[in-house]
Short mmCIF file of C-alpha atoms in Angstrom, two decimals:
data_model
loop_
_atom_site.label_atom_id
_atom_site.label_comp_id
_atom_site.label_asym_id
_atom_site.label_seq_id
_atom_site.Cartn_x
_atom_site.Cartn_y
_atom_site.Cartn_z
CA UNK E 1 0.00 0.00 0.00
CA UNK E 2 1.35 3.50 -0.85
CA UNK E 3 2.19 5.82 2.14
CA UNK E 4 -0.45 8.42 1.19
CA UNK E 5 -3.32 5.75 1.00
CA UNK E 6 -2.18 4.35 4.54
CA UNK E 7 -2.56 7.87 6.09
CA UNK E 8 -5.73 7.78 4.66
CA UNK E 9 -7.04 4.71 6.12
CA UNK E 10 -5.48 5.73 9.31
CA UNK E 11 -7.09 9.01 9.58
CA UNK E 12 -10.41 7.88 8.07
CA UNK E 13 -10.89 4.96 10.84
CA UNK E 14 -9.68 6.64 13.77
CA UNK E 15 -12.33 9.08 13.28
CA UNK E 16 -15.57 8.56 14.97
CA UNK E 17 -18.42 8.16 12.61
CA UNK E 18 -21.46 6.53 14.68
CA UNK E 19 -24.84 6.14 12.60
CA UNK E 20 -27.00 8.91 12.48
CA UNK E 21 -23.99 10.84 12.87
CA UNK E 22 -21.39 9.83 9.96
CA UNK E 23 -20.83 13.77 9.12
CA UNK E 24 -16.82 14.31 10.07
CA UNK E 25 -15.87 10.76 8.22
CA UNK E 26 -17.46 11.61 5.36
CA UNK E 27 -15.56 14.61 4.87
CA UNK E 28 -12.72 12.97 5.27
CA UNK E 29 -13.29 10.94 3.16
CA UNK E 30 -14.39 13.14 0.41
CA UNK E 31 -11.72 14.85 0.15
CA UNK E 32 -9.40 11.90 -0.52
CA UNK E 33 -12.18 10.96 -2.76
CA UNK E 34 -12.11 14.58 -5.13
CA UNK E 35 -9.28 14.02 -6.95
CA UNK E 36 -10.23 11.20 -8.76
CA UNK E 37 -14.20 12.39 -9.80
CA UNK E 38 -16.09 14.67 -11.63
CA UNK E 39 -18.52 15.48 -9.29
CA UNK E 40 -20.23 14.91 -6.12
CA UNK E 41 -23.32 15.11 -3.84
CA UNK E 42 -24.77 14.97 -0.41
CA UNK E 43 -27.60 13.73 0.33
CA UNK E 44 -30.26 14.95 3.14
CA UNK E 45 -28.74 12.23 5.80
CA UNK E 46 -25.54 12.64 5.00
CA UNK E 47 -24.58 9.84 2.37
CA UNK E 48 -21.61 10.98 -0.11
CA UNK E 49 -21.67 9.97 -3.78
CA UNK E 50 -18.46 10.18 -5.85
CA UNK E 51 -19.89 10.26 -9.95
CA UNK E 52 -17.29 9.53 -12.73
CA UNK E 53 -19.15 10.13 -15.98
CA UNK E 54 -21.99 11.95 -14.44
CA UNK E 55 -23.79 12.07 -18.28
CA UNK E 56 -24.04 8.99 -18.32
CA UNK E 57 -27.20 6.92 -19.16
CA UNK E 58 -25.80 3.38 -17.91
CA UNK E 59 -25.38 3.60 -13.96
CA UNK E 60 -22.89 1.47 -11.97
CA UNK E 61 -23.01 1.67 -8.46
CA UNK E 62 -20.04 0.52 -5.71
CA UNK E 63 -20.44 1.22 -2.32
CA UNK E 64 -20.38 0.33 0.81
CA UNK E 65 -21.51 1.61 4.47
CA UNK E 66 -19.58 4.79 6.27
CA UNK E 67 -21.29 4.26 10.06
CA UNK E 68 -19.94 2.61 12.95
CA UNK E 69 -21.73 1.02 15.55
CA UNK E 70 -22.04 3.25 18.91
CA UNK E 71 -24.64 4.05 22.14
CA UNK E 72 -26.82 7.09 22.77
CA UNK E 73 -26.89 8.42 26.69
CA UNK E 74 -30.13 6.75 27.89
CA UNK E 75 -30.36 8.09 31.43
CA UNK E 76 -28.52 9.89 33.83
CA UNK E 77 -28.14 8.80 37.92
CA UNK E 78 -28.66 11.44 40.62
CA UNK E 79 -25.01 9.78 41.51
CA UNK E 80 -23.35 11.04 37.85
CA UNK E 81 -23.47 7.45 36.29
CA UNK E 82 -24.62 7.11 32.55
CA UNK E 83 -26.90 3.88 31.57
CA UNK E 84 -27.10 3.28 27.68
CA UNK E 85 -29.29 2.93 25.11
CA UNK E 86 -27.49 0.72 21.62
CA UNK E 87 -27.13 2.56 18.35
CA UNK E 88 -27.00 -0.10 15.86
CA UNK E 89 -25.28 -3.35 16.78
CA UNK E 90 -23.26 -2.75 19.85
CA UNK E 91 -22.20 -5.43 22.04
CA UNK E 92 -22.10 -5.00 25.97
CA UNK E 93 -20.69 -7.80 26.73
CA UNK E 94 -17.25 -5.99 24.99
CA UNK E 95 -18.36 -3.02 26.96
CA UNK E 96 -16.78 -3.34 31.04
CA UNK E 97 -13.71 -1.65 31.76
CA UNK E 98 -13.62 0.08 28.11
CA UNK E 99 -12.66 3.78 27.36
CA UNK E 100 -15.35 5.78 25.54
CA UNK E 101 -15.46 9.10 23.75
CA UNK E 102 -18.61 10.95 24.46
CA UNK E 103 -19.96 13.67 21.60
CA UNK E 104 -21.08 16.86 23.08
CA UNK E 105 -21.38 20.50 21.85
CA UNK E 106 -18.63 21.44 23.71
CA UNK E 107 -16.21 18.58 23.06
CA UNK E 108 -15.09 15.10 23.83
CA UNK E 109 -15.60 13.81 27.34
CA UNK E 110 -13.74 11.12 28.44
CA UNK E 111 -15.39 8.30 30.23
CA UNK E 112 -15.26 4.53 30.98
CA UNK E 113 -17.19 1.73 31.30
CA UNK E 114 -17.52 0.66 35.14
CA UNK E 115 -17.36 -2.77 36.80
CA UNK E 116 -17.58 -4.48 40.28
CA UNK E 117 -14.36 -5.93 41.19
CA UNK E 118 -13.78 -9.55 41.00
CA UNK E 119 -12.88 -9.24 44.99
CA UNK E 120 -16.71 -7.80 45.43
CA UNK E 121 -18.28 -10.23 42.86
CA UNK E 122 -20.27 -13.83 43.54
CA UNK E 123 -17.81 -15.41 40.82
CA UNK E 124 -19.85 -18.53 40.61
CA UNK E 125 -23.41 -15.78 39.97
CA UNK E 126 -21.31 -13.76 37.23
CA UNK E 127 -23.64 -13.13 34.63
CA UNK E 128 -22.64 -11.72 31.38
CA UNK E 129 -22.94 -7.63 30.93
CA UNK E 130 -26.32 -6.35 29.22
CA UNK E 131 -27.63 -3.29 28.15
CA UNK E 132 -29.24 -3.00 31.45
CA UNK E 133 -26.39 -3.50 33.54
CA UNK E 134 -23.44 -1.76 31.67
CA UNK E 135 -23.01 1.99 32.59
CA UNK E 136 -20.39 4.32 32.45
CA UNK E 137 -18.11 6.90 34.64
CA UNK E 138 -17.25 10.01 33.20
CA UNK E 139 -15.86 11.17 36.60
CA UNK E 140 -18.73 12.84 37.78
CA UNK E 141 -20.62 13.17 41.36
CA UNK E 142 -23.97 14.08 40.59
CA UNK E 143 -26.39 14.43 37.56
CA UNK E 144 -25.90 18.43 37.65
CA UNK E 145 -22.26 18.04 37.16
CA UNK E 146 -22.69 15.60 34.08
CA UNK E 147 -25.07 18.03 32.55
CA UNK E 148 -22.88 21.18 32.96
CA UNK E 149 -20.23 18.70 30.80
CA UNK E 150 -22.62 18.81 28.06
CA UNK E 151 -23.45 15.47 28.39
CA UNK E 152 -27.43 15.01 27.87
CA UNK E 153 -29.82 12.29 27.21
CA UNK E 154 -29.28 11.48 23.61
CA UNK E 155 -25.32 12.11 23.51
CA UNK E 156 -23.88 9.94 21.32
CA UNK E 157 -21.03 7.26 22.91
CA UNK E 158 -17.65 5.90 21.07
CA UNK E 159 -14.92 3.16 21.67
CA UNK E 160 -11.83 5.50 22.09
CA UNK E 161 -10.02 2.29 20.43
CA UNK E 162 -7.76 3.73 17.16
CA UNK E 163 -6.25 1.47 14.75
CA UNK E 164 -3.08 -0.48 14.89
CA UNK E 165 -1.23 -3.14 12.55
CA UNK E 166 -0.83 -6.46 14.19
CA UNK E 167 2.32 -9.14 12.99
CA UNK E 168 2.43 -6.96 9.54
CA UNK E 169 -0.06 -8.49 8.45
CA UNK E 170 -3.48 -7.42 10.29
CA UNK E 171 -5.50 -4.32 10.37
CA UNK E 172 -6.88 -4.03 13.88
CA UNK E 173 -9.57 -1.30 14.94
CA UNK E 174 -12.82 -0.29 15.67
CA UNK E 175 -15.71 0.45 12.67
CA UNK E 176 -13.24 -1.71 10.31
CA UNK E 177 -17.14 -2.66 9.27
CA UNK E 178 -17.58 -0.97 7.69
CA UNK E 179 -15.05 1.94 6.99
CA UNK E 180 -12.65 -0.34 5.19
CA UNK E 181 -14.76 -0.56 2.59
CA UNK E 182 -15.41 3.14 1.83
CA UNK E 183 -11.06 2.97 1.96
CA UNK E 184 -11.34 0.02 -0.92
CA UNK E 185 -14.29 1.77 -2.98
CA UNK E 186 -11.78 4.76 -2.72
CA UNK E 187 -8.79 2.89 -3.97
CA UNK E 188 -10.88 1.59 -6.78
CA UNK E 189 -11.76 4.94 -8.20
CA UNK E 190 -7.90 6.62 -7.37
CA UNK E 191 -6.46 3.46 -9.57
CA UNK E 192 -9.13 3.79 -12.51
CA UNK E 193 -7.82 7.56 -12.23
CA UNK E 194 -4.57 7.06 -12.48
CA UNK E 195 -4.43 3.84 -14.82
CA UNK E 196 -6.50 6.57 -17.10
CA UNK E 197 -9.53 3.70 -17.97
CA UNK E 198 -12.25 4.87 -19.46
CA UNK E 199 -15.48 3.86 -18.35
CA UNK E 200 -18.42 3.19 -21.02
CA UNK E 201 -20.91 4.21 -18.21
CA UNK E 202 -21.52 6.79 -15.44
CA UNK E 203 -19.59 5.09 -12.01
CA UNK E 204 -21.42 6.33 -8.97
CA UNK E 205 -18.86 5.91 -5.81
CA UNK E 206 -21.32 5.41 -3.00
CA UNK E 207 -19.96 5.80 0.68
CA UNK E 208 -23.63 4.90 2.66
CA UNK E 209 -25.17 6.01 6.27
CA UNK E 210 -26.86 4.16 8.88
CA UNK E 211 -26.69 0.70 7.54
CA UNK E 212 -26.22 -0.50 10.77
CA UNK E 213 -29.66 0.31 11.42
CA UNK E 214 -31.53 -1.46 8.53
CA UNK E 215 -30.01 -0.64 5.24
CA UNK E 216 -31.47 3.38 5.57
CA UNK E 217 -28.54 5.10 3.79
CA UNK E 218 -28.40 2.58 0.94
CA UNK E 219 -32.64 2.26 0.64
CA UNK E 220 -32.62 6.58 0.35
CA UNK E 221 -29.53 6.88 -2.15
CA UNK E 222 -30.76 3.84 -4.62
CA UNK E 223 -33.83 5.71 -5.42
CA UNK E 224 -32.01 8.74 -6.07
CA UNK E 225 -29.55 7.04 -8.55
CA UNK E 226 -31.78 4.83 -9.81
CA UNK E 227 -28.63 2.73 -10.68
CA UNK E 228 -28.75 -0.39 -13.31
CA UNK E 229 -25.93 -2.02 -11.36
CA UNK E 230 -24.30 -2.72 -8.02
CA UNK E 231 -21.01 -3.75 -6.34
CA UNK E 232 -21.49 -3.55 -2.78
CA UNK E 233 -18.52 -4.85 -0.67
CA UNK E 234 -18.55 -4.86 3.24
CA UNK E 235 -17.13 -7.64 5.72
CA UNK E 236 -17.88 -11.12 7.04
CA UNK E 237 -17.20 -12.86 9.69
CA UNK E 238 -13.68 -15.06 9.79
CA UNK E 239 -14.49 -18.53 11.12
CA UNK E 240 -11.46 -20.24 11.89
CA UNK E 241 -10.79 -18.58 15.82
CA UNK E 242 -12.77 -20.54 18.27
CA UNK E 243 -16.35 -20.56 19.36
CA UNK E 244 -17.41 -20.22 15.27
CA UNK E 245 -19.51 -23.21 14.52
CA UNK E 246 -18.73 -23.70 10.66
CA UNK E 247 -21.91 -25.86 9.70
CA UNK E 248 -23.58 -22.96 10.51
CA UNK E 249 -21.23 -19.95 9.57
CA UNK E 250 -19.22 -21.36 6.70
CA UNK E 251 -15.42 -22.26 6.47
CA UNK E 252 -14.05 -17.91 6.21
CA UNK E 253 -10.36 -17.65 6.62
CA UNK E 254 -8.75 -14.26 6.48
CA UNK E 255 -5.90 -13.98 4.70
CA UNK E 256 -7.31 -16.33 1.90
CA UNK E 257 -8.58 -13.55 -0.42
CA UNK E 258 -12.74 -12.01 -0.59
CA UNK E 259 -15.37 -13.86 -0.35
CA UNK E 260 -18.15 -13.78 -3.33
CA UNK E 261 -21.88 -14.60 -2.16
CA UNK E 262 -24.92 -16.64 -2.82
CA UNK E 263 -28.57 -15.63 -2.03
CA UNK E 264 -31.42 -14.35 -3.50
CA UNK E 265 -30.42 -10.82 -3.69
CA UNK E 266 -27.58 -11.72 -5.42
CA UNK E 267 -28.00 -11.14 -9.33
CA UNK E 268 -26.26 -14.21 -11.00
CA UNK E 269 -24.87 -13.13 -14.10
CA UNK E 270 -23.32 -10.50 -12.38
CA UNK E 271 -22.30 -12.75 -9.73
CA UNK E 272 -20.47 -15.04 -12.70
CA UNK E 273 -18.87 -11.90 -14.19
CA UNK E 274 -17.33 -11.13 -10.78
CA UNK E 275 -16.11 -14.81 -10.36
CA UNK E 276 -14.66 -14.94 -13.93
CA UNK E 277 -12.52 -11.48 -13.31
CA UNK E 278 -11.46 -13.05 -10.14
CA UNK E 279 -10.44 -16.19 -12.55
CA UNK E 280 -8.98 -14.44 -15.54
CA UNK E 281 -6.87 -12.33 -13.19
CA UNK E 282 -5.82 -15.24 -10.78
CA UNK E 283 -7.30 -13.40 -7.62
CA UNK E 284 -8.01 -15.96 -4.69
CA UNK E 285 -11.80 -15.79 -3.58
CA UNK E 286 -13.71 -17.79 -1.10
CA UNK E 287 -17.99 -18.54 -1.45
CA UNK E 288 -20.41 -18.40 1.26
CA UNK E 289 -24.32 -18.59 1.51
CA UNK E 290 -26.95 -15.97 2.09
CA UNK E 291 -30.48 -17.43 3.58
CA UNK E 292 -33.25 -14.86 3.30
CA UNK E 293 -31.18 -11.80 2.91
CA UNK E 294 -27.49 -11.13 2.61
CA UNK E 295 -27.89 -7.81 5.72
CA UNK E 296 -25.51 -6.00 3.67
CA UNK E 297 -26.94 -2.67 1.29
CA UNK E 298 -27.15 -5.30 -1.38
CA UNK E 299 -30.33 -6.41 -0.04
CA UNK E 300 -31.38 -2.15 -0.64
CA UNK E 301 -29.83 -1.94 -3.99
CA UNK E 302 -31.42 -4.95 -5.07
CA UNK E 303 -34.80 -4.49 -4.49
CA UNK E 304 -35.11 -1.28 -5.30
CA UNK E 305 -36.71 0.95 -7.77
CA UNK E 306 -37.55 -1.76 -10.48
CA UNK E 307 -35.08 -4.59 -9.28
CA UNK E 308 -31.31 -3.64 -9.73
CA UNK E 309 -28.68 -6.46 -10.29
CA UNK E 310 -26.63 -6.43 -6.91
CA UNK E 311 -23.80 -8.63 -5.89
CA UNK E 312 -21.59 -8.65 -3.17
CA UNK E 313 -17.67 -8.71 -2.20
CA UNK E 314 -16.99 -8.93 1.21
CA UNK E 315 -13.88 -8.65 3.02
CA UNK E 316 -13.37 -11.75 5.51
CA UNK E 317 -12.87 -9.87 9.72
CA UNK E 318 -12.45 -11.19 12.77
CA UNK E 319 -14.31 -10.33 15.57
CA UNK E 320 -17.20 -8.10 14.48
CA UNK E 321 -19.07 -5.67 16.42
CA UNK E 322 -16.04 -5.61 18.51
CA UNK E 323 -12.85 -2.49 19.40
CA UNK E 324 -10.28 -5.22 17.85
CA UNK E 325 -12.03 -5.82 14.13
CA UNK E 326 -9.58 -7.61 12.33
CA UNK E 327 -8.64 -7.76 8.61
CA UNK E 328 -5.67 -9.64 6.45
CA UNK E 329 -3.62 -6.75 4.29
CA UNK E 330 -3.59 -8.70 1.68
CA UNK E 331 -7.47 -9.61 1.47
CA UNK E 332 -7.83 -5.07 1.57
CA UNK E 333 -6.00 -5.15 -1.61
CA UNK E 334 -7.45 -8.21 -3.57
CA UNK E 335 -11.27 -6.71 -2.76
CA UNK E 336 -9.89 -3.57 -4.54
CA UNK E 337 -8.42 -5.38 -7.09
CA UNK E 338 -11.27 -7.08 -8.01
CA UNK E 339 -13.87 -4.59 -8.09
CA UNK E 340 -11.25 -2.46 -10.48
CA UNK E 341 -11.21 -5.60 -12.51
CA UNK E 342 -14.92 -6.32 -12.28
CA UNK E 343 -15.81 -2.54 -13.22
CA UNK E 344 -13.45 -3.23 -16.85
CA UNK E 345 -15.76 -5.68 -17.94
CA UNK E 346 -19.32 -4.43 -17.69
CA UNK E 347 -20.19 -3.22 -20.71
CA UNK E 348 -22.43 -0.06 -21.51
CA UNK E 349 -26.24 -1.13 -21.28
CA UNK E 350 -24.83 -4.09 -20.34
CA UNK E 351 -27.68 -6.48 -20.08
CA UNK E 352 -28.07 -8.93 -16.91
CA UNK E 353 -31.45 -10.17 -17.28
CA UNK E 354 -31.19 -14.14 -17.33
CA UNK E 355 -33.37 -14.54 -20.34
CA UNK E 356 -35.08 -12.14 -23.03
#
C-alpha cells in the first residue's frame, strides 16, 4: 500500500463516525475521494456519492456503508453514572472496563465503562454484561455536574479504540465494518484515475449512512440514482478462531482472499462476471451462503426501484461488532483489485437479465 493511501485509512478509521452521525468521516473521506471524480453530492442524511461520468445513461453503483456502531446516553443517575441505550449493533458484553469518547457541543468527554471488582463479585453468579447492567463513569458526582459537561440524554457514545497493525499483516480497529470498505471503494476509483480507464458508463462511488440500522442510507440513495448495477462490498465474519460453529457460519479464513456470495439478492450473471474477473486475473476468492437476505446494502440496492442487479464482495474480519475488528492486508488489496477488474468488464447497457 502507498504511504499516502495508509494515512488515509489511518485518519479515516480513527475518526468517529457513529450512525445517524457519519458527518466528520465523510468529509474525510471526500476529500481523498475529489481528486479522482467529476462530481459529487450529499444527500439529506448525510450519504456521499463520488460520480465519474456523471452524463451517463448506464449507472454502476459501488459502495459500501460509512457508520460505525455506537450508544446514545439513555439516562442519567442522581449519583453522575450514565446507563445506555445501543445505536446499531453494539455489544455489551465488549463493553466493562472500556474507554469511551462521548460527543457533546462542547467537546469530547472522556469516560469509561464501570465494573464491580472480582474481589466484590459472587464469581460462581457472574452473569454476562447487558444493556441494562453496563453503565459508564465520566468522573462525575452528581447528575448536575454531568449536565454542565454537556453530556445530555441522547449524547452519542464511542470506543476511544484507534487502529493499529498487528504481525504486519493485520488491520486491527474499531468500525473496520464498515469503513474499510469506503477505503477500498476509494482505492478503486484513485487506480481507474490514475491507470486513465475509461469507463463506457456513469460510475457512482457510493460511501452509505446508517446501515447498521436497517439498510437506511443505501434504501434513500438507490432511489435517487436509480442505478442499473451494483457492487457492494462490506465484511464477514472469519471462522477459523474458536467458538465459530462452521456448519452454521461457513469455512471464512482471512488472509485467503474475498469472499463472493450466494442468495437471492444476489443477481447471477453478475455474480459469474465477478467470479470470472477473479479467474482471468488469478485473484483468490472464497464462497459463502446468504439465507433470506445477505444484511448488507445489497439487499437495498437490489430491491429497489424496479429490481437492480446487486452482488456482493466482502472482506473476511475477525471479531465483528467488537474495538479489535480484524482484517488480512492482503485480502484489503485483492477486494480492490477485483472490483477495479470487475468494473473493466461491464459493458455499456450491459444487459443482466437471465433470459429475453
Amino acid at each position: 500500500m502507498r504511504p499516502e493511501s495508509f494515512d488515509f485509512l489511518q485518519k479515516y478509521l480513527n475518526n468517529p463516525s457513529p450512525t445517524g452521525f457519519e458527518k466528520e468521516g465523510q468529509k474525510i473521506w471526500l476529500d481523498y475521494l475529489k481528486p479522482y471524480i467529476d462530481e459529487y453530492f450529499v444527500d439529506t442524511y448525510g450519504t456521499v456519492v463520488g460520480v465519474v461520468n456523471p452524463k451517463a445513461e448506464y449507472k454502476v453503483v459501488i459502495e459500501a456503508h460509512a457508520d460505525e456502531i455506537s450508544y446514545f446516553v439513555n439516562f442519567i443517575t442522581e449519583s453522575g453514572f450514565l446507563y445506555l441505550r445501543k445505536n446499531g449493533g453494539s455489544d455489551p458484553l465488549v463493553a466493562p472496563s472500556k474507554r469511551v469518547n462521548i460527543h457533546t457541543k462542547k467537546g469530547i468527554v472522556k469516560a469509561v465503562f464501570g465494573w464491580p471488582a472480582i474481589h466484590v463479585r459472587k464469581v460462581e453468579q457472574d452473569k454476562a454484561p447487558t444493556i441494562e447492567t453496563v453503565f459508564l463513569d465520566c468522573g462525575a458526582s452528581s447528575k448536575e455536574e454531568v449536565e454542565q459537561m454537556g453530556i445530555h440524554v441522547g449524547s452519542v457514545v464511542t470506543f476511544e479504540d484507534e487502529f493499529t497493525v498487528l504481525n504486519d499483516k493485520f488491520y486491527v480497529g474499531r468500525a473496520l465494518d464498515n469503513r474499510i470498505g469506503g477505503f477500498m471503494i476509494a482505492e478503486v476509483a484513485r487506480l481507474l484515475k490514475e491507470n486513465k480507464k475509461e469507463l463506457p458508463f456513469g460510475l457512482y462511488i457510493v460511501n452509505a449512512v446508517q446501515e447498521e440500522v436497517g439498510l437506511r442510507g443505501a434504501e434513500m440513495v438507490a432511489h435517487r440514482i436509480n442505478p442499473d448495477v451494483a457492487i457492494v462490498t462490506d465484511v464477514t465474519h472469519d471462522t477459523q478462531s474458536p467458538m465459530y460453529e462452521k456448519k452454521t457460519s461457513g469455512d471464512i479464513f482471512c488472509g485467503k482472499g474475498p469472499v463472493i456470495t450466494y442468495g437471492p439478492a444476489v443477481q447471477n450473471n453478475l455474480r459469474d462476471l465477478i467470479i470470472e474477473t477473479a479467474q482471468s486475473a488469478e485473484i483468490s476468492f472464497q464462497r459463502a451462503a446468504a439465507t433470506r437476505a445477505t444484511g448488507t446494502d445489497t439487499d437495498a440496492f437490489a430491491y429497489s426501484n424496479a429490481g437492480v442487479a446487486s452482488a456482493l464482495i466482502s472482506l473476511p474480519l475477525k471479531y465483528m461488532h467488537t474495538t479489535v475488528e480484524t482484517v488480512h492486508k492482503d485480502d484489503v488489496q485483492s477486494v480492490i483489485e477485483l472490483i477495479y477488474e470487475a468494473l473493466l468488464r461491464i459493458e455499456d447497457k450491459h444487459d443482466f437479465r437471465y433470459f429475453t
